[in-house]
């Protein structure tokens, strides 16, 4: 199965860059990307010998490539684009000028093509068994809800917010909002009210969809008090749609009109032929997503309809190979951009698989049971979640029928070579392990999968079509086979329209373009190799600097995953007086493990041998728990700021944390260190 062609570090029998899998000729032939390349040759006269040649054309000729995407996927608009893109710079580029489109229309156009009863959504939760919703049911409920929202006075441009779990009701609410040209924004019900108000108050919503609570790992959470605090803090709110998910009932006291979700989708059908989607200009807001907000007010990131339609059709069909008969699952909540990505699978005609609850409710292998029962074809999860399964000894391929599955999608954090190998050893030998990297900023991927080429351990297969991604050194020069800053040098259609309320666009410019003027600096430390594969090593603003050498935090975590007794870890590096550096390592340990001198020596030895002497920390400390954001990111930067002496309220927001108490140990650590 493994043809060793890599030249990376060696651990556990697999090296960074080892070839783990190659697609069969039949898979390549059936890939949507292959069909697209044939179409380009037939319709446009463009013939490319390989993917790298196709990619080079796609970034050199943005007009030609994105017009081909528009035509190939038959994007619906009242008119063809006057210009695909105007402007050479990302910051001020204008996309698909003159068009009027609607994202929801492109999702629900598959209703007309679907067989009666054909599945659009598979869904379940801790309190609901697995069920299915057909394209006809989904479209019908969206039209009813959208029509009633219009009757309530919701007009294009109004902001609509959601505090709902990952259920079909949330999908219906999102599509109905978008269908009438209103602007969608979502937070998950596990978010505390202050975190939600920090987000939603920026955009002044007119209507809110809210849920009474949720269940996680068998425990029921009543969120009615949080809902009340949120609703009463939003001064512009006129309507509240109440989703009685847990059966607690509505207990709101507010001046806003309150109506039940069920009432909003009742009544006579609204026929597909008579319903009018609100087709809006390309720069009309589609949705607002938010940065993590761990060190300040979250950025309210605005995306547009036309750019997101074109990008999601491209990435989901060509890079994820999704389409009718496929089913996509990714473990997420409604507060993370991956929820939007799961719903975007529908734009290809694929089904979306939803789950609300703990990933280990009923057993650590619960998600694999769900994948088997729903006949999921694309299984998605973060590498951290997968590594926990690996440590628990889960062997999904032996326990479940996963014969429908042909692809795994890893996202949310860098995936190690060992994580790749685990899938081939424990799930199936012949399937596609697809790692991607992008983020909330663009609600898509920069480095993505490629169904027609081999999988190499730890390596993201390629740069996305139409994405002029490079890696630059500190001098602003493009480099290969070296670690540097991940940048994008030419316009791409899902660059944010801006941040809500940032009328001067100064905060937007400072966030992405301040380091290399006019060039998008994504904030990741990465490497591109000579075949076009990509490695991401973590956030560049949490880069470790050891004796002048930049080290990605993922390099440390990869080694520590193999140290028995170490459950999780976090490492930072801070500058000290006199130009030195201080690099402490924090580890959380298994229940029956303590940080002995022997364990310290083993950690140091593993890092020295499996990585390098520069990877060895100055100190190792045991902590009760590693702090994470609500969206599952390790809080490296806030902890670094805390250790550097920043006030805790400025360094980290507890409201943006999954477990706020995890910060307490670090506060005491800094206090004691300051008293030395």
XYZ file of C-alpha atoms in Angstrom, residues 9-525:
517
model
C 10.903 13.299 9.515
C 10.542 9.606 10.405
C 8.237 8.472 13.211
C 6.020 5.446 13.708
C 6.889 3.919 10.350
C 5.448 6.761 8.284
C 7.291 9.800 7.022
C 6.012 13.194 6.006
C 5.471 12.868 2.265
C 5.220 9.065 2.032
C 2.760 8.032 -0.655
C -0.155 6.238 1.005
C -2.731 5.852 -1.775
C -3.278 6.411 -5.479
C -6.663 6.658 -7.215
C -7.543 3.932 -9.665
C -8.013 4.697 -13.326
C -11.759 4.246 -12.799
C -11.812 6.849 -10.016
C -9.894 9.333 -12.129
C -12.202 8.748 -15.068
C -15.330 9.304 -12.928
C -14.046 12.450 -11.173
C -15.892 15.719 -11.782
C -12.516 17.405 -12.202
C -11.756 15.089 -15.130
C -15.083 16.012 -16.740
C -14.324 19.701 -16.225
C -10.917 19.379 -17.893
C -12.519 17.593 -20.867
C -15.128 20.345 -21.096
C -12.399 22.992 -21.129
C -10.710 21.224 -24.032
C -13.941 20.809 -25.987
C -15.639 24.150 -25.284
C -12.715 26.500 -24.676
C -9.832 24.838 -26.510
C -7.710 24.583 -23.344
C -5.850 21.315 -22.870
C -3.654 20.718 -19.823
C -1.250 17.800 -19.280
C -1.699 17.760 -15.484
C -3.243 19.546 -12.544
C -0.339 21.922 -11.986
C -0.693 23.232 -15.520
C -4.440 23.666 -14.984
C -3.817 25.496 -11.702
C -1.234 27.805 -13.288
C -3.721 28.811 -15.995
C -6.484 29.299 -13.403
C -4.469 31.888 -11.469
C -2.809 33.547 -14.487
C -6.119 34.007 -16.320
C -8.678 34.790 -13.612
C -11.173 36.065 -16.164
C -10.911 32.918 -18.267
C -11.022 30.487 -15.371
C -13.907 31.990 -13.389
C -15.968 32.597 -16.529
C -15.478 28.879 -17.267
C -16.734 28.007 -13.759
C -19.740 30.285 -14.333
C -20.608 28.568 -17.606
C -19.727 24.976 -16.653
C -21.952 25.033 -13.564
C -24.659 27.085 -15.286
C -24.816 29.754 -12.596
C -28.226 31.435 -12.639
C -28.253 35.198 -13.076
C -30.481 37.783 -14.700
C -27.509 38.612 -16.913
C -23.996 37.454 -17.681
C -21.144 39.237 -15.893
C -20.087 42.519 -17.475
C -16.668 41.708 -16.034
C -15.632 38.643 -14.061
C -13.178 40.672 -11.976
C -12.200 44.333 -11.950
C -8.960 45.297 -10.224
C -5.629 43.580 -9.725
C -5.552 43.816 -5.933
C -7.461 41.554 -3.554
C -8.479 44.419 -1.259
C -10.438 46.403 -3.835
C -11.326 43.783 -6.484
C -14.946 43.665 -7.722
C -16.305 40.271 -8.796
C -18.996 39.265 -11.298
C -19.955 42.861 -11.943
C -23.497 43.390 -13.230
C -24.871 40.020 -12.117
C -27.864 39.330 -9.855
C -27.860 35.907 -8.186
C -29.164 34.095 -5.114
C -27.288 31.417 -3.173
C -30.438 29.609 -1.957
C -31.783 29.381 -5.498
C -28.673 27.428 -6.503
C -29.087 25.050 -3.580
C -32.782 24.407 -4.145
C -32.689 24.145 -7.924
C -31.854 20.477 -7.273
C -35.381 19.989 -5.939
C -36.709 20.090 -9.511
C -34.185 17.473 -10.637
C -34.586 15.112 -7.671
C -36.712 11.991 -7.718
C -39.752 12.113 -5.386
C -38.515 11.362 -1.862
C -34.837 11.700 -2.764
C -32.849 12.706 0.331
C -31.500 16.217 0.840
C -30.793 15.987 4.586
C -29.977 13.059 6.862
C -30.153 14.224 10.453
C -30.052 13.052 14.049
C -29.152 14.270 17.521
C -28.896 12.959 21.050
C -32.662 13.364 21.412
C -33.754 12.571 17.847
C -33.248 9.322 15.936
C -31.825 9.310 12.417
C -34.320 10.660 9.914
C -34.308 11.990 6.378
C -35.760 15.028 4.686
C -36.405 14.976 0.961
C -35.540 17.749 -1.448
C -39.268 18.366 -1.878
C -39.841 18.710 1.888
C -36.812 20.945 2.313
C -37.779 23.224 -0.556
C -41.405 23.368 0.521
C -40.584 24.388 4.096
C -38.049 26.962 2.960
C -40.630 28.598 0.677
C -43.270 28.693 3.418
C -40.879 30.242 5.923
C -39.482 32.724 3.397
C -42.979 33.817 2.392
C -44.018 34.420 6.008
C -40.796 36.327 6.692
C -41.616 38.590 3.764
C -45.111 39.102 5.176
C -43.547 40.145 8.491
C -41.713 42.929 6.699
C -38.278 41.338 6.261
C -36.637 42.924 3.220
C -33.335 42.400 1.385
C -30.406 43.500 3.522
C -32.134 42.928 6.879
C -29.981 40.896 9.243
C -31.382 37.635 10.603
C -29.602 35.805 13.424
C -29.819 32.281 14.770
C -29.125 30.721 18.169
C -30.066 27.203 17.099
C -28.587 23.682 17.239
C -27.384 21.723 14.212
C -30.812 20.545 13.059
C -32.868 20.748 9.844
C -34.711 23.727 11.327
C -31.466 25.735 11.248
C -30.874 24.794 7.598
C -34.435 25.780 6.676
C -34.034 29.101 8.490
C -30.746 29.852 6.754
C -32.010 29.043 3.255
C -35.253 30.990 3.789
C -33.295 34.022 4.988
C -30.951 33.916 2.031
C -33.771 33.229 -0.450
C -35.353 36.638 0.233
C -32.059 38.545 0.207
C -31.770 38.958 3.973
C -28.391 38.426 5.664
C -27.782 35.309 7.785
C -25.632 35.032 10.911
C -25.419 32.145 13.367
C -24.135 31.248 16.823
C -24.298 27.846 18.480
C -26.491 27.424 21.591
C -23.498 26.428 23.731
C -22.173 29.998 23.328
C -22.753 32.141 26.410
C -24.996 35.178 26.026
C -22.169 37.737 26.245
C -20.285 36.019 23.412
C -23.444 36.032 21.292
C -24.274 39.656 22.036
C -20.694 40.682 21.146
C -21.312 39.160 17.734
C -24.930 39.950 16.944
C -25.035 43.496 18.335
C -22.554 44.555 15.646
C -25.020 43.790 12.842
C -28.280 45.034 14.448
C -30.580 42.113 13.546
C -34.276 42.520 12.895
C -35.325 38.877 13.514
C -33.842 36.087 15.631
C -34.346 32.322 15.458
C -33.745 30.922 18.956
C -33.834 27.530 20.659
C -34.784 26.731 24.243
C -31.751 24.487 24.798
C -29.726 21.522 23.648
C -28.318 18.192 24.814
C -24.626 17.294 25.028
C -23.273 13.914 26.150
C -26.580 13.038 27.750
C -26.868 16.255 29.736
C -29.672 18.697 29.007
C -28.876 22.425 28.911
C -31.693 24.923 29.430
C -30.728 28.100 27.517
C -33.854 30.160 28.119
C -32.065 32.616 30.424
C -29.334 33.134 27.816
C -31.959 33.606 25.105
C -33.678 36.258 27.222
C -30.385 38.075 27.799
C -29.546 37.971 24.088
C -32.959 39.071 22.859
C -33.181 41.968 25.304
C -29.684 43.188 24.438
C -30.467 43.507 20.713
C -32.133 46.900 20.407
C -33.217 46.594 16.772
C -34.919 43.199 17.155
C -38.564 43.160 16.011
C -39.361 39.425 15.781
C -38.328 36.239 17.637
C -38.995 32.805 16.130
C -39.004 30.267 18.967
C -37.813 26.697 18.314
C -39.027 24.462 21.172
C -36.281 21.852 20.715
C -36.017 20.461 24.256
C -39.678 20.964 25.210
C -39.079 23.592 27.906
C -41.536 26.031 26.388
C -41.146 29.737 25.732
C -40.424 31.981 28.728
C -39.485 35.263 27.066
C -40.363 38.753 28.189
C -39.625 41.088 25.298
C -41.162 43.838 23.217
C -40.405 41.833 20.069
C -43.113 39.720 18.440
C -42.760 36.028 19.376
C -43.921 33.249 17.054
C -43.191 29.523 17.071
C -41.032 27.932 14.407
C -43.717 25.340 13.695
C -46.248 28.107 12.983
C -43.821 29.629 10.479
C -43.712 26.462 8.364
C -47.397 25.551 8.593
C -50.101 26.348 6.095
C -50.740 25.717 2.405
C -47.780 24.985 0.142
C -45.973 27.721 -1.730
C -45.396 26.360 -5.202
C -41.909 26.231 -6.624
C -43.088 27.716 -9.905
C -44.516 30.848 -8.277
C -41.923 31.518 -5.556
C -39.556 34.378 -6.395
C -35.982 34.274 -5.156
C -34.494 37.682 -4.474
C -31.634 37.893 -6.945
C -29.166 40.422 -5.573
C -26.004 42.156 -6.846
C -22.702 40.321 -6.412
C -21.650 42.581 -3.545
C -24.897 42.121 -1.607
C -24.167 40.451 1.774
C -24.983 36.744 2.001
C -23.940 35.947 5.562
C -21.785 37.241 8.393
C -19.261 34.916 10.031
C -17.093 35.758 13.023
C -13.484 35.370 14.073
C -12.943 33.562 17.377
C -12.931 36.724 19.483
C -10.443 35.295 21.993
C -8.483 38.549 22.285
C -11.029 41.237 21.390
C -14.333 41.957 19.731
C -14.887 39.297 17.031
C -14.493 40.452 13.452
C -17.861 40.380 11.644
C -16.765 38.935 8.277
C -19.143 39.574 5.364
C -19.349 37.398 2.241
C -21.371 37.881 -0.946
C -23.727 35.697 -3.001
C -22.049 35.393 -6.399
C -18.539 34.789 -5.106
C -19.686 32.124 -2.665
C -21.826 30.394 -5.313
C -18.896 30.148 -7.732
C -16.378 29.099 -5.072
C -18.592 26.485 -3.418
C -19.528 24.930 -6.756
C -15.828 24.771 -7.593
C -14.502 23.415 -4.310
C -17.354 21.020 -3.520
C -17.652 19.551 -7.022
C -14.088 19.691 -8.369
C -11.994 19.367 -5.200
C -14.335 17.284 -3.003
C -15.930 15.361 -5.897
C -19.430 15.798 -4.474
C -22.631 15.571 -6.478
C -25.943 13.706 -6.620
C -25.821 10.349 -4.772
C -23.053 11.601 -2.453
C -23.574 12.376 1.255
C -21.341 14.744 3.218
C -20.891 14.770 6.992
C -18.589 16.949 9.074
C -18.740 17.095 12.851
C -19.520 20.726 13.577
C -21.853 23.104 15.359
C -23.779 26.029 13.913
C -21.149 28.407 15.299
C -18.343 27.289 12.982
C -17.887 27.958 9.258
C -17.785 24.199 8.657
C -21.566 24.205 9.231
C -21.891 26.531 6.233
C -19.570 24.198 4.318
C -21.684 21.129 5.080
C -24.775 22.957 3.839
C -22.828 24.016 0.744
C -22.607 20.342 -0.259
C -26.259 20.758 -1.256
C -25.245 23.187 -4.003
C -23.822 20.222 -5.957
C -26.948 18.083 -5.479
C -25.294 16.022 -2.735
C -27.016 15.347 0.595
C -25.897 16.875 3.897
C -25.645 14.751 7.050
C -26.339 16.654 10.285
C -25.656 15.630 13.870
C -26.243 17.636 17.041
C -24.570 16.507 20.240
C -21.391 15.055 21.667
C -19.147 13.089 19.275
C -18.760 10.390 21.945
C -22.349 10.143 23.200
C -23.026 6.423 23.414
C -19.390 5.538 22.752
C -16.190 6.991 21.341
C -17.020 5.399 17.974
C -20.454 7.061 17.739
C -19.663 9.136 14.637
C -18.616 6.041 12.705
C -21.892 4.366 13.660
C -23.682 7.455 12.337
C -21.658 7.317 9.119
C -22.559 3.667 8.653
C -26.266 4.139 9.382
C -26.585 7.165 7.070
C -24.457 5.675 4.263
C -22.186 8.706 4.418
C -19.776 8.946 1.471
C -17.680 11.882 2.783
C -16.805 11.733 6.488
C -15.398 14.917 8.002
C -13.837 15.731 11.356
C -10.992 17.675 12.897
C -7.643 15.865 13.300
C -7.877 16.406 17.064
C -11.127 14.458 17.231
C -9.650 11.708 15.060
C -6.548 11.497 17.259
C -8.766 10.960 20.308
C -10.414 8.043 18.504
C -6.992 6.688 17.629
C -5.856 6.809 21.256
C -9.068 5.034 22.312
C -8.265 2.119 20.002
C -11.231 2.639 17.667
C -11.057 0.506 14.495
C -14.047 1.660 12.424
C -13.399 -0.520 9.381
C -13.741 -3.681 11.474
C -16.751 -2.518 13.505
C -19.018 -0.887 10.920
C -20.163 -1.178 7.337
C -18.399 1.793 5.732
C -18.641 0.492 2.201
C -20.422 3.663 1.045
C -17.570 5.873 2.226
C -15.094 6.957 -0.431
C -13.528 10.025 1.178
C -12.454 11.470 4.517
C -12.208 15.245 4.915
C -9.892 16.588 7.613
C -10.129 20.259 8.579
C -9.813 22.693 11.436
C -6.189 21.943 12.359
C -3.040 20.513 10.732
C -3.229 16.747 10.196
C -0.118 14.701 10.924
C 1.265 11.887 8.736
C 0.246 9.441 11.477
C -3.362 10.649 11.266
C -3.377 9.952 7.522
C -1.872 6.509 8.048
C -4.394 5.655 10.774
C -7.249 5.924 8.279
C -5.613 3.515 5.837
C -4.854 1.030 8.615
C -8.159 1.264 10.477
C -10.871 2.385 8.060
C -10.056 1.159 4.539
C -7.037 0.667 2.304
C -8.663 1.994 -0.842
C -10.208 5.384 -0.205
C -9.327 9.057 -0.391
C -8.006 10.896 2.680
C -8.472 14.560 1.893
C -7.064 17.281 4.138
C -7.914 20.930 3.516
C -6.954 24.290 4.962
C -8.753 27.601 4.624
C -10.976 29.150 7.205
C -13.708 31.477 8.325
C -12.084 34.412 6.524
C -13.083 32.976 3.132
C -15.532 30.207 4.160
C -13.719 27.761 1.903
C -10.294 26.246 1.319
C -7.027 27.636 0.010
C -5.147 24.337 0.075
C -7.539 21.542 -0.884
C -8.006 17.976 -2.074
C -7.498 16.503 -5.518
C -9.441 13.346 -6.462
C -7.229 12.488 -9.442
C -3.834 12.349 -7.713
C -2.114 10.346 -4.928
C -2.308 11.013 -1.203
C 0.950 11.695 0.620
C 1.272 11.476 4.404
C 0.515 14.773 6.114
C 0.262 16.603 2.806
C -2.640 18.659 1.502
C -2.768 17.655 -2.143
C -2.830 20.994 -3.944
C -3.582 24.682 -4.061
C -7.200 25.353 -5.007
C -8.078 26.292 -8.568
C -8.201 30.048 -9.012
C -6.359 30.621 -5.717
C -2.927 32.235 -6.271
C -1.505 30.858 -3.044
C 2.216 31.026 -2.339
C 4.567 30.744 0.621
C 6.769 33.784 1.235
C 9.812 34.342 3.374
C 10.182 37.354 5.640
C 11.627 39.351 2.750
C 8.477 38.866 0.691
C 9.934 36.365 -1.786
C 8.140 33.215 -2.947
C 9.819 30.015 -1.719
C 9.456 26.255 -2.330
C 10.308 23.439 0.072
C 10.828 25.973 2.852
C 8.551 27.065 5.672
C 7.162 30.589 5.485
C 4.032 32.734 5.473
C 0.997 31.498 3.531
C -0.146 34.333 1.253
C -2.515 34.875 -1.678
C -1.222 37.230 -4.341
C -4.183 37.711 -6.700
C -7.927 38.331 -6.210
C -10.261 35.460 -5.300
C -14.071 35.662 -5.193
C -14.625 34.727 -1.539
C -12.314 37.332 -0.079
C -14.587 39.164 2.392
C -16.614 42.101 1.177
C -15.312 43.598 4.413
C -16.164 43.645 8.119
C -19.611 44.813 9.178
C -19.416 48.334 10.592
C -15.865 48.893 9.338
C -16.929 51.641 6.945
C -13.385 52.882 6.322
C -12.260 49.255 5.754
C -9.177 50.049 7.837
C -9.662 47.093 10.200
C -10.120 44.781 7.215
C -6.912 46.076 5.604
C -4.918 45.757 8.820
C -6.125 42.180 9.368
C -4.843 40.764 6.078
C -2.802 43.280 4.085
C -0.640 45.109 6.616
C 2.372 42.756 6.558
C 2.817 42.594 2.781
C 0.988 45.635 1.339
C -1.746 44.534 -1.056
C -1.031 40.827 -0.463
C -3.360 38.614 1.565
C -1.435 37.237 4.559
C -3.505 34.360 5.834
C -1.719 33.916 9.152
C -0.587 30.312 8.696
C 2.912 28.894 8.617
